[in-house]
Structure formats: structure tokens, C-alpha cells
Amino acid sequence: MAGPQLKSTDTDNSNYAGLGPWLLLPSWLVIGFFLVLPVGLMLIYSFLTKEFRGGVVWDFSPAAYDQFFFDRGLFGDSAPTIELTYISIFWRSIWQAAVATILCLLIGFPTAWFIATKTGSNRTIWLFLITIPYWVNLLIRTISMKFLIRDNGPLNELLLSIGLISEPIHMINTNFAVQLGLFYSYLPFMVLPIYASVERYNFALSEAAADLYATKWVTLTKIILPVVKPGVIAGCILVFVPSLGAFLAPDLLGGAKNFMIGSLIEEQFKGNAGNWPFGAAASMILLSMVLVILTIYARQQVKAGDR
Amino acid sequence: MAKHIDIRKFTGFRAIAVLCLFLLYAPLIVVSVYSFNDSISITTWGGFSLRWYEDVFFGPEAPKFKQAAINSLTIAIGAAVASTAIATAAATAMLRAGKFKGKSFSFMLINLPLMVPEIVTAVATLIFFSAIGFVSGYMTILVAHIVFCIPFAYLPIAARMQSIEPFYEQAALDLYATRFQAFRMILLPLMAPGILSGFLLAFIISLDDFIITNFVKGAGVETLPTAIFGAVKLGIKPNVMAISTLLLLVSVVFVTLSYLVGRMGENTEK
Amino acid sequence: MRQPDQSTQVGTLAVEVQNVTKNYGTFTALKDINLGIKDNEFFTMLGPSGCGKTTLLRSIAGFESISKGDLLLYGENIADLPPNKRPVNTVFQQYALFPHMNVTSNVMFGLERLGHSATDAKRRAREVLAMVQLTQFADRLPSQLSGGQQQRVALARALAPNPKVLLLDEPLSALDLKLRQSVRVELQQLQHETGITFVFVTHDQEEALTMSDRIAVMSNGQVQQVGTPVEIYEHPVNRFVADFIGDTNIIDVTVTKTTGQSATCRLPDGSTLLCEANDGAAEGTGHISIRPERIRLCNPGTGQLDGRIKSRVYLGTDLNVHVTLKDGTDVKARIQNTDGIDIPNVGEPVDLRLEASGTRLLVD
């Protein structure tokens, strides 16, 4: 098309100068009142005393955190030792989220690369196909996975009928199933941000590397990965953070035995445990971990921006 | 003859991409196929039938699902309308109102619902409503969804606004339009595709939400995801597969719609 | 007041810029600028990018607020008015045609905001579109027009409300060379026909020299010189203007005597030269400026400066000859490509003669 191609340099973006705070007022009110305030209240609740069958008594007590970190014996009179039950649940969650992230990266990066190097309608179709699962209800996707890997589900049936196995593999309610579920749930979250940064990648860089005698492997590790790193890191965070607090995969695929942070917290409010301060404390610990990760990420972004 | 080397291609990447697509779709396709299974037993194939769809709409559980669907739909529309309006105002402030105090803080605030893990938001909201004595139910779900949907609506709206050069509104101001007229007659029409995709995104996010809804819904009020979750707790029955397939279809339609809206936006820009 | 009127006498000032300063944080975009733009003139603000010309134009339009000073439009202070209350219109660099409205709606936009009836606005839109020869494109969308057509719609849209002053922000920069040259003529004609004061911003000196009644040369947020194209080109007041407008040679000299408008200078090789001088020229070391076309080549021993040919560049209508003087200074001469010109080969000696009327002692 014909027309002006120049980018404006001296146009400003203050057509509605002075109205900023007014236009932001609804966001401030809604998010402040219904998210910031509740999180603050949650922090307070984590220091209150539990009431049986849910709720709290307004008495200050560090009992929730004490219960989380220390073991004082059955009657609370032994010398405190480190309580491993909850720490190990958190540790397992971190571990499983990390494994899910690595698996997603191993599958997601080549996929994103492959799509970004396609052209025209081919690329559009691939991108469209990857986008659909991204927006399909996570509950439905998890139920589908549960159905597929049941003991007498379609996967086992298929393997049995082609004679690959002689009896069904037990997958449901195992750690493997939770791991598979996390990977499956958040795989699209890895592909899209990497795709976005590969799409902007300047392929002349690869040509220059090849021209300077680099092999494909060297080009990938020394040129491509450093350049598209922001997309890779964004993808890893988009997989790791929700995996850490996941509830559906451990609940539906892992069964009761395979606790992750998400199910532990849910149990305090919706399940039989009914310990609100403890649930609030566990939520605070999860939130702190996520905020630390995001802060490190933001710092890195700022550093990358300075360069 | 030297073999032509394509620097864009890596051996095996195509295979992995195909595998990725297969992994993503296999469970969904299997469930969709089995939702048409005539057999009572969900694992053996008893021929093609629409009986489970009939069951969803007219079976014993139909009233429950119908109410849940109505709740889901009205909440999603309400949350999408409110969050789109809030996000449009916020984007105008962030991208068109110059510098002002608290701007970077506001940006963080708008994105906060994305940063806080869903389960933490759920817990905090539950505690908040119970502390102020607000009865859990329809309204609590709606409010929680509005908060959660704001950053999702904000993303496409802000992206679109960023691509609209400020000189269009300046031309309007130059031609004697007031700021409100410049916003209504120039910026808003040019923003339409972005606002529509923001709305669709917020709608589907609300429709899909399970974790927060599950915490704040209280007794008696169900949305489709919580109703399905409740049903699955007792084992996956064929009618659940039918309803899942229907929801799947809704998602596909919405993604397609927002994709087409995006394309429309690109075309009008030229 | 919002309704622009035609009743202005000749000789009044259309725009007065009084002590205008504009700061962006610590950066000063405009430094205490004073300018008077006459009624009914084609006035150009010329300068390199970042010199402040666009900022000044946008300040007059009302898109930038000024930090200090006053802006008068036909005697009325407009510095505090928002853009929609100022009876001036702008042709934007990227045209800023409303993409969702057709050509007619674009042109009608300002008229409708001013309260004209739809029929009235439509009639006026037709009139202006006829003026820019776009009648048959009235129903098209901007995206269905070529760049040149879009530019004319932008012009029509800005002219439709009959503004007191038309502001043009590098409106030709997005057009290709051929089109640009023909549009220059059209713009000038349009200015004569409408009698509206045009304030034109450009970084292209050729554009400025060919179209303007007067030019303000700007750099570093300051006005360096205001004058007619001839004044600017023939009598630059300082080194920046001499250097920025056209091609020139700057030669170090020693000023031996100044008398009013002229000065006697000693050239590097010891010969003396009488040349024009700016006000404030002082004795001592200085620089003279001479345009390449004002230098003649002559046989060794017959000119004022002797040197050797460094290079010759063939340009078709002209030849550019670079000569290295004995003290090492490089001088450019431009020789018209006429019959029988005889230019020595590279490395051979040559003498230069400077035309006194084209030589000017500069104040830095």
C-alpha cells in the first residue's frame, strides 16, 4: 500500500493528560479492594488461631507457621525438631514443577521454532492449532487426560491390543500421572512466548554464523538461544509458576496420596482439615516463593533492557 | 553437487512439533469420540450414538447442568463487560495520558492478578468475603472474576492502543473536537478490534475458571466447571464427556472468533 | 472567536512568538525564541532534525505546552488555549487521516465540530476537494488512495474550516521525489489562492528555498537567521547557516581591516581579499565562506590562491573539482559543463580566483 511510512519521533502520548488517575480509579478500586486487601487479610489470618470447622478466632498466634516448620511431638511438649511433612510437600511441588518446565521446554522450543520458520498460511494454521488447547478449559483437559490413562482406559486398551504390553500399566494416582498432567496442562504456555521471540529473530544472524564456519549446533547454542532467551525465560515462568500452585492435576490425576501445595491448601478450606490459619500460612509461603521468582525475573529484564 | 543447507531447519524439530500437537490433541479427541459412544460402559465402544448429549439436555441431571450453564454464561458476560470497561479506561490512562504519579505502580497493580497464583487469589478472596460477612454465592463469583479478568482484557486492548499513533486524536483536536469527542469518534472506533478481543479473552477466562470459583461459590451455586468437577469426583460418566465436548466446541468457536477479529483489526489498520 | 474570519489587514503579524522556551525535563528544546510571521506569507522553519522546528510548530498548534513566553495569533494570546480552541489547522507529517472515515467525512470533520450544518459542511467539503482535484475520490477510504492523494486530502481537511493559519509539518517527506517537486508548485499556488498564512516545517533546504517567502533557519532550539531565500543563501549571518544551506567552502583567514559592511582579509597564501562582512566582524583570525560556484579555476600564476587538483567528479551539468591549497586546505569548486572547458588533470597545479561578491566573512 502507498502512504506514509515514516515513524513519528516527536508525537507524544499525552492526549488525555491529567486524566490518568481518574481513568485508573476503577482499576485501583477493584483490584485494591478485592485483591490487595484480601491478600493483606490473608496474611493477618495466617497469624490467627484456628476455629474448628473453618474460620478463625481473633487471637494472635504463630501456630500456623510453627505447625508448618516444626514438630513438637504429639502433645506439643517435646523439643522442637524440623517438621518434614509440609516442607517435603513444598519440595515435591517445586521438583515436579521444575521437571514439568524442563519437559515443556524440550518439546516446546523445537515446536515454537518449527512454527516460526514456517511461512504464510502454513504458519497460521500451526499457530492456530497450538492456540486452541491454550484456551480450552483446563478442567476438561485434565479430565480428558484422566480418562485416557485410566487402568482400563483407551491408552492401555490400545497398548494391549497391539501386544506391546500384556497387562494394563497402572498410571492413574501416581506421581507419574501428576507429572504428565502438569506437562500436558502447561505445554501451550511454553510454546507461545518462545514462538513470539523466535518470530522476531533475525535469520541473518544464523547466516552470519554459518558463514563464519559455525555448525548448526554451535549456531543454536551460541547464537540463537542467547538471542531468544527472553522468550524462553518467559515460557519457563509461565509453566513453572502455575505448576507450583496447581490443584487440578494433583487432585484428579494424583489422587489423595500425591499432595502438592495446591491440594494441601485446598484441603484446609474445602476439605476435612478445616485449618484456615494454616491454609493462609501455606498460601503466604507459596506467594512469597512466586514473588521472589518474579522479582528475579523482573531484575533480569531490567538488566537486559539496559544493555 | 553440494547439498543445500537451510539454516532455519533443524533435524527432528518437525517430528517434535508433530508429537507436540499429537500430545495436546490426543486426550481431547479421544474424549470427543467416546462422548458419542452408545455403550453404558465408558471403555468399550458400542457404536455411534447421541444418547449422552440427550442425557445432558434432558436427563435427570439436566436441570443442574442447565442452571450451571446459565450461571457460567451470565457471570462470564458480566465479568467480561466490567473488566473490558475497566481495562479500556486503564489502557487509555497508561498509554495516552502522559506521565503522572503512580503510573508504574498502577501498571504493577493491573498485572497483579496475573502474578498471584490462582489458588492464593482463591484463598484470599474466600477469607475476605467471609471476614466482611458477605454471603458466598453468585455475586462473590462475579466480583472475583472481574478482578481476575482485568489483566487479560488489558493485554489486547493495550497492544491495540499502542499501535494507534496518537496523531489521529491530535488531528481531531486540531479540527475543533473536544477531548471526549476525539476519544469517542476517533480512538474508540479504531480500538474496536482490540476491545472486542479483550472482551472475548476475558469471557473465556471467566468461563474456564475453576479454582477461584470453587473457593468462593458457597453452597448451592455452581458454574459449569464446578458442576463438572463435582460429577467427575464420582467417576467419569459418559454424560460428562458429552458436556466436556460441548465446552470444547465453545472454546474452539471463541478462539476462532477472536482470531478473525484480530485479522479484521490488521486489515483496518492499512 | 473559534470562527476564523478573513478581515485582516495586510502588514499585520499572523503569528508572534515571544520569548518562547520549552523544556523537556533538563533538555531545552526551544531557547527564548522570538519570531514574527506576517499575514498571508509562506513562512518556512528550516533546520536539521532535533533543532526544535517541529516542537515550535506543535506549540503553535497547541499539542505542546510552552514552558515560558507567549504565542500571539493576530494579536490574541493563544498560549493557554487547547488545540481545539485555536483557529489554526495542521497538515500532519503522516497525514493522520481518520482511517475509518471516507474522504468527505474526513474533510467535513472540522466543519461539523465548529457547528456547521451537515449540508453546509458537505458543500464546503466538495468545494475544497475540487480545489485539490480530488472530487472523484470523495467516497473512498484513505487506505484506497495513493500517498500523493492522501496528502491532498490532509490538505483539504485542514483548509476546509478556513483557518487563520495553516501549519504544515513536513507534509512532503513521505512522497517520492518526482511527486514532491510537483506538489511544491501546487502548495504555493494554493497559498496564493486562499490567502491563508502558511507555516511550513521542513529539513529539506531545496523545498524551503523554492517555496517560501521567508525562512527561519533553526538549530539547537534557536533561530539562527530569518530572511528571504536570497538573503539566507547569499548572505548567511553565521557559520551554521552558511554550512547548512547549500554547499560552501570555509577558509581560515586573518582579518586586517573592517569597514562597516566589508572587510579586508589575508588569505592563507598571503594575498588579500576584500569581502562582505557581517555585523560584529572583528579583526584577527576569522573564516570566510564562499560557494563552490563562485570559485573560478585559472592558469597557475594568474589567480589568488594556488594549489593542485586533488580530484574531479563528473556530475553531468557540472563538474566538482577538489583543489588542495599549499597549506593543506581542501577547496571545492563547481564548474559548469560548457563547451571548451579545460580542467587540468589530477596532480597538476592550478590557481583559484574567488569572486569578492560571493565571499563573506562569518561571525561564528
GROMACS .gro file of N, CA, C and O in nm, chain C residues 215-287:
model
  292
  792ILE      N    1   1.221   3.249   0.537
  792ILE     CA    2   1.267   3.126   0.602
  792ILE      C    3   1.326   3.161   0.737
  792ILE      O    4   1.396   3.263   0.749
  793ALA      N    5   1.298   3.078   0.838
  793ALA     CA    6   1.371   3.088   0.964
  793ALA      C    7   1.460   2.965   0.973
  793ALA      O    8   1.410   2.853   0.971
  794VAL      N    9   1.592   2.987   0.976
  794VAL     CA   10   1.682   2.872   0.990
  794VAL      C   11   1.704   2.849   1.139
  794VAL      O   12   1.737   2.941   1.213
  795MET      N   13   1.680   2.724   1.182
  795MET     CA   14   1.690   2.694   1.325
  795MET      C   15   1.795   2.588   1.351
  795MET      O   16   1.818   2.501   1.268
  796SER      N   17   1.857   2.598   1.467
  796SER     CA   18   1.942   2.489   1.515
  796SER      C   19   1.953   2.498   1.666
  796SER      O   20   1.950   2.608   1.722
  797ASN      N   21   1.962   2.383   1.730
  797ASN     CA   22   1.976   2.377   1.877
  797ASN      C   23   1.871   2.458   1.952
  797ASN      O   24   1.902   2.522   2.051
  798GLY      N   25   1.747   2.457   1.902
  798GLY     CA   26   1.641   2.527   1.973
  798GLY      C   27   1.645   2.678   1.959
  798GLY      O   28   1.578   2.748   2.033
  799GLN      N   29   1.727   2.729   1.866
  799GLN     CA   30   1.736   2.873   1.848
  799GLN      C   31   1.718   2.909   1.702
  799GLN      O   32   1.752   2.830   1.614
  800VAL      N   33   1.666   3.031   1.678
  800VAL     CA   34   1.656   3.079   1.540
  800VAL      C   35   1.791   3.140   1.504
  800VAL      O   36   1.841   3.228   1.574
  801GLN      N   37   1.852   3.092   1.396
  801GLN     CA   38   1.983   3.142   1.357
  801GLN      C   39   1.970   3.263   1.265
  801GLN      O   40   2.049   3.356   1.273
  802GLN      N   41   1.874   3.258   1.175
  802GLN     CA   42   1.857   3.368   1.080
  802GLN      C   43   1.716   3.363   1.024
  802GLN      O   44   1.662   3.256   0.999
  803VAL      N   45   1.656   3.482   1.005
  803VAL     CA   46   1.528   3.491   0.937
  803VAL      C   47   1.548   3.578   0.815
  803VAL      O   48   1.608   3.685   0.825
  804GLY      N   49   1.500   3.532   0.700
  804GLY     CA   50   1.516   3.614   0.581
  804GLY      C   51   1.455   3.549   0.460
  804GLY      O   52   1.405   3.438   0.466
  805THR      N   53   1.461   3.622   0.347
  805THR     CA   54   1.411   3.566   0.222
  805THR      C   55   1.510   3.459   0.177
  805THR      O   56   1.624   3.455   0.224
  806PRO      N   57   1.470   3.371   0.086
  806PRO     CA   58   1.562   3.269   0.038
  806PRO      C   59   1.693   3.327  -0.012
  806PRO      O   60   1.800   3.273   0.017
  807VAL      N   61   1.685   3.440  -0.084
  807VAL     CA   62   1.807   3.501  -0.137
  807VAL      C   63   1.898   3.546  -0.023
  807VAL      O   64   2.018   3.520  -0.021
  808GLU      N   65   1.838   3.611   0.076
  808GLU     CA   66   1.917   3.659   0.190
  808GLU      C   67   1.986   3.542   0.261
  808GLU      O   68   2.103   3.548   0.297
  809ILE      N   69   1.909   3.436   0.280
  809ILE     CA   70   1.963   3.321   0.354
  809ILE      C   71   2.079   3.258   0.278
  809ILE      O   72   2.181   3.224   0.336
  810TYR      N   73   2.062   3.248   0.146
  810TYR     CA   74   2.164   3.178   0.067
  810TYR      C   75   2.284   3.268   0.039
  810TYR      O   76   2.399   3.227   0.054
  811GLU      N   77   2.256   3.393   0.002
  811GLU     CA   78   2.365   3.482  -0.039
  811GLU      C   79   2.433   3.549   0.080
  811GLU      O   80   2.551   3.582   0.073
  812HIS      N   81   2.356   3.575   0.184
  812HIS     CA   82   2.414   3.649   0.295
  812HIS      C   83   2.394   3.577   0.428
  812HIS      O   84   2.326   3.629   0.517
  813PRO      N   85   2.448   3.458   0.442
  813PRO     CA   86   2.431   3.386   0.570
  813PRO      C   87   2.497   3.466   0.683
  813PRO      O   88   2.605   3.521   0.663
  814VAL      N   89   2.430   3.472   0.797
  814VAL     CA   90   2.485   3.554   0.904
  814VAL      C   91   2.591   3.481   0.987
  814VAL      O   92   2.669   3.543   1.056
  815ASN      N   93   2.588   3.349   0.985
  815ASN     CA   94   2.690   3.280   1.064
  815ASN      C   95   2.731   3.148   0.998
  815ASN      O   96   2.678   3.110   0.893
  816ARG      N   97   2.826   3.086   1.059
  816ARG     CA   98   2.885   2.968   1.000
  816ARG      C   99   2.782   2.857   0.984
  816ARG      O  100   2.780   2.785   0.885
  817PHE      N  101   2.690   2.841   1.086
  817PHE     CA  102   2.591   2.734   1.077
  817PHE      C  103   2.505   2.750   0.954
  817PHE      O  104   2.484   2.656   0.876
  818VAL      N  105   2.454   2.873   0.933
  818VAL     CA  106   2.365   2.896   0.819
  818VAL      C  107   2.440   2.874   0.688
  818VAL      O  108   2.390   2.810   0.596
  819ALA      N  109   2.562   2.926   0.681
  819ALA     CA  110   2.641   2.911   0.558
  819ALA      C  111   2.663   2.763   0.527
  819ALA      O  112   2.652   2.719   0.413
  820ASP      N  113   2.692   2.687   0.630
  820ASP     CA  114   2.722   2.546   0.616
  820ASP      C  115   2.597   2.465   0.584
  820ASP      O  116   2.599   2.373   0.503
  821PHE      N  117   2.485   2.500   0.650
  821PHE     CA  118   2.364   2.419   0.639
  821PHE      C  119   2.294   2.443   0.506
  821PHE      O  120   2.241   2.350   0.446
  822ILE      N  121   2.292   2.566   0.458
  822ILE     CA  122   2.223   2.597   0.333
  822ILE      C  123   2.321   2.583   0.219
  822ILE      O  124   2.417   2.660   0.208
  823GLY      N  125   2.298   2.488   0.134
  823GLY     CA  126   2.383   2.469   0.017
  823GLY      C  127   2.522   2.421   0.054
  823GLY      O  128   2.549   2.385   0.168
  824ASP      N  129   2.609   2.423  -0.046
  824ASP     CA  130   2.745   2.375  -0.031
  824ASP      C  131   2.833   2.498  -0.014
  824ASP      O  132   2.810   2.600  -0.078
  825THR      N  133   2.932   2.489   0.071
  825THR     CA  134   3.019   2.605   0.082
  825THR      C  135   3.160   2.565   0.122
  825THR      O  136   3.182   2.452   0.168
  826ASN      N  137   3.255   2.655   0.099
  826ASN     CA  138   3.391   2.636   0.147
  826ASN      C  139   3.413   2.731   0.262
  826ASN      O  140   3.376   2.848   0.255
  827ILE      N  141   3.470   2.682   0.369
  827ILE     CA  142   3.506   2.769   0.481
  827ILE      C  143   3.659   2.776   0.482
  827ILE      O  144   3.726   2.672   0.490
  828ILE      N  145   3.713   2.895   0.469
  828ILE     CA  146   3.858   2.911   0.463
  828ILE      C  147   3.904   3.000   0.577
  828ILE      O  148   3.843   3.105   0.603
  829ASP      N  149   4.009   2.957   0.649
  829ASP     CA  150   4.064   3.037   0.759
  829ASP      C  151   4.137   3.158   0.702
  829ASP      O  152   4.217   3.144   0.609
  830VAL      N  153   4.111   3.276   0.759
  830VAL     CA  154   4.180   3.397   0.713
  830VAL      C  155   4.222   3.481   0.833
  830VAL      O  156   4.181   3.455   0.946
  831THR      N  157   4.302   3.582   0.805
  831THR     CA  158   4.334   3.681   0.906
  831THR      C  159   4.269   3.811   0.862
  831THR      O  160   4.293   3.857   0.749
  832VAL      N  161   4.184   3.870   0.947
  832VAL     CA  162   4.116   3.993   0.911
  832VAL      C  163   4.208   4.109   0.946
  832VAL      O  164   4.251   4.122   1.060
  833THR      N  165   4.241   4.190   0.845
  833THR     CA  166   4.332   4.300   0.871
  833THR      C  167   4.259   4.432   0.893
  833THR      O  168   4.306   4.519   0.964
  834LYS      N  169   4.142   4.447   0.833
  834LYS     CA  170   4.071   4.573   0.845
  834LYS      C  171   3.921   4.549   0.826
  834LYS      O  172   3.880   4.473   0.740
  835THR      N  173   3.838   4.611   0.908
  835THR     CA  174   3.693   4.604   0.885
  835THR      C  175   3.641   4.745   0.868
  835THR      O  176   3.677   4.836   0.942
  836THR      N  177   3.556   4.763   0.767
  836THR     CA  178   3.491   4.892   0.744
  836THR      C  179   3.344   4.868   0.717
  836THR      O  180   3.306   4.837   0.606
  837GLY      N  181   3.263   4.879   0.821
  837GLY     CA  182   3.118   4.866   0.803
  837GLY      C  183   3.080   4.730   0.748
  837GLY      O  184   3.098   4.628   0.813
  838GLN      N  185   3.031   4.729   0.624
  838GLN     CA  186   2.979   4.607   0.566
  838GLN      C  187   3.085   4.525   0.492
  838GLN      O  188   3.055   4.425   0.430
  839SER      N  189   3.211   4.570   0.496
  839SER     CA  190   3.312   4.492   0.426
  839SER      C  191   3.437   4.479   0.513
  839SER      O  192   3.453   4.548   0.612
  840ALA      N  193   3.521   4.387   0.471
  840ALA     CA  194   3.642   4.362   0.550
  840ALA      C  195   3.754   4.322   0.456
  840ALA      O  196   3.731   4.268   0.348
  841THR      N  197   3.876   4.349   0.498
  841THR     CA  198   3.991   4.305   0.421
  841THR      C  199   4.053   4.187   0.494
  841THR      O  200   4.076   4.192   0.614
  842CYS      N  201   4.074   4.079   0.420
  842CYS     CA  202   4.125   3.957   0.483
  842CYS      C  203   4.253   3.915   0.412
  842CYS      O  204   4.267   3.932   0.291
  843ARG      N  205   4.342   3.851   0.491
  843ARG     CA  206   4.458   3.792   0.429
  843ARG      C  207   4.434   3.642   0.417
  843ARG      O  208   4.402   3.574   0.516
  844LEU      N  209   4.448   3.593   0.293
  844LEU     CA  210   4.426   3.450   0.267
  844LEU      C  211   4.547   3.369   0.310
  844LEU      O  212   4.655   3.426   0.331
  845PRO      N  213   4.533   3.236   0.321
  845PRO     CA  214   4.645   3.153   0.369
  845PRO      C  215   4.774   3.174   0.292
  845PRO      O  216   4.883   3.165   0.348
  846ASP      N  217   4.765   3.205   0.162
  846ASP     CA  218   4.890   3.220   0.086
  846ASP      C  219   4.944   3.363   0.091
  846ASP      O  220   5.039   3.396   0.021
  847GLY      N  221   4.880   3.449   0.166
  847GLY     CA  222   4.935   3.582   0.183
  847GLY      C  223   4.864   3.690   0.104
  847GLY      O  224   4.876   3.808   0.135
  848SER      N  225   4.788   3.651   0.000
  848SER     CA  226   4.717   3.752  -0.079
  848SER      C  227   4.601   3.808   0.002
  848SER      O  228   4.552   3.744   0.096
  849THR      N  229   4.557   3.928  -0.033
  849THR     CA  230   4.446   3.987   0.041
  849THR      C  231   4.322   3.990  -0.045
  849THR      O  232   4.327   3.980  -0.168
  850LEU      N  233   4.206   4.004   0.024
  850LEU     CA  234   4.078   3.996  -0.044
  850LEU      C  235   3.981   4.087   0.029
  850LEU      O  236   3.975   4.089   0.152
  851LEU      N  237   3.904   4.164  -0.047
  851LEU     CA  238   3.801   4.246   0.013
  851LEU      C  239   3.670   4.167   0.005
  851LEU      O  240   3.632   4.121  -0.101
  852CYS      N  241   3.603   4.148   0.118
  852CYS     CA  242   3.478   4.071   0.112
  852CYS      C  243   3.370   4.131   0.199
  852CYS      O  244   3.396   4.220   0.280
  853GLU      N  245   3.249   4.083   0.179
  853GLU     CA  246   3.136   4.125   0.262
  853GLU      C  247   3.159   4.079   0.404
  853GLU      O  248   3.217   3.972   0.426
  854ALA      N  249   3.109   4.155   0.501
  854ALA     CA  250   3.127   4.113   0.639
  854ALA      C  251   2.996   4.127   0.715
  854ALA      O  252   2.914   4.213   0.685
  855ASN      N  253   2.976   4.040   0.810
  855ASN     CA  254   2.860   4.051   0.896
  855ASN      C  255   2.883   4.161   0.997
  855ASN      O  256   2.996   4.201   1.022
  856ASP      N  257   2.773   4.206   1.057
  856ASP     CA  258   2.786   4.299   1.169
  856ASP      C  259   2.868   4.229   1.277
  856ASP      O  260   2.851   4.111   1.303
  857GLY      N  261   2.952   4.305   1.338
  857GLY     CA  262   3.026   4.250   1.452
  857GLY      C  263   3.152   4.177   1.411
  857GLY      O  264   3.215   4.113   1.493
  858ALA      N  265   3.188   4.182   1.282
  858ALA     CA  266   3.313   4.119   1.241
  858ALA      C  267   3.429   4.195   1.304
  858ALA      O  268   3.429   4.318   1.307
  859ALA      N  269   3.525   4.123   1.356
  859ALA     CA  270   3.636   4.188   1.425
  859ALA      C  271   3.767   4.150   1.358
  859ALA      O  272   3.774   4.051   1.286
  860GLU      N  273   3.868   4.231   1.380
  860GLU     CA  274   3.998   4.199   1.324
  860GLU      C  275   4.058   4.081   1.401
  860GLU      O  276   4.024   4.055   1.514
  861GLY      N  277   4.150   4.010   1.333
  861GLY     CA  278   4.209   3.891   1.395
  861GLY      C  279   4.180   3.770   1.309
  861GLY      O  280   4.155   3.783   1.187
  862THR      N  281   4.183   3.653   1.365
  862THR     CA  282   4.156   3.534   1.284
  862THR      C  283   4.006   3.521   1.262
  862THR      O  284   3.926   3.557   1.347
  863GLY      N  285   3.970   3.469   1.147
  863GLY     CA  286   3.829   3.452   1.114
  863GLY      C  287   3.812   3.349   1.004
  863GLY      O  288   3.908   3.280   0.966
  864HIS      N  289   3.688   3.335   0.956
  864HIS     CA  290   3.660   3.240   0.847
  864HIS      C  291   3.584   3.314   0.739
  864HIS      O  292   3.499   3.395   0.769
   0.00000   0.00000   0.00000
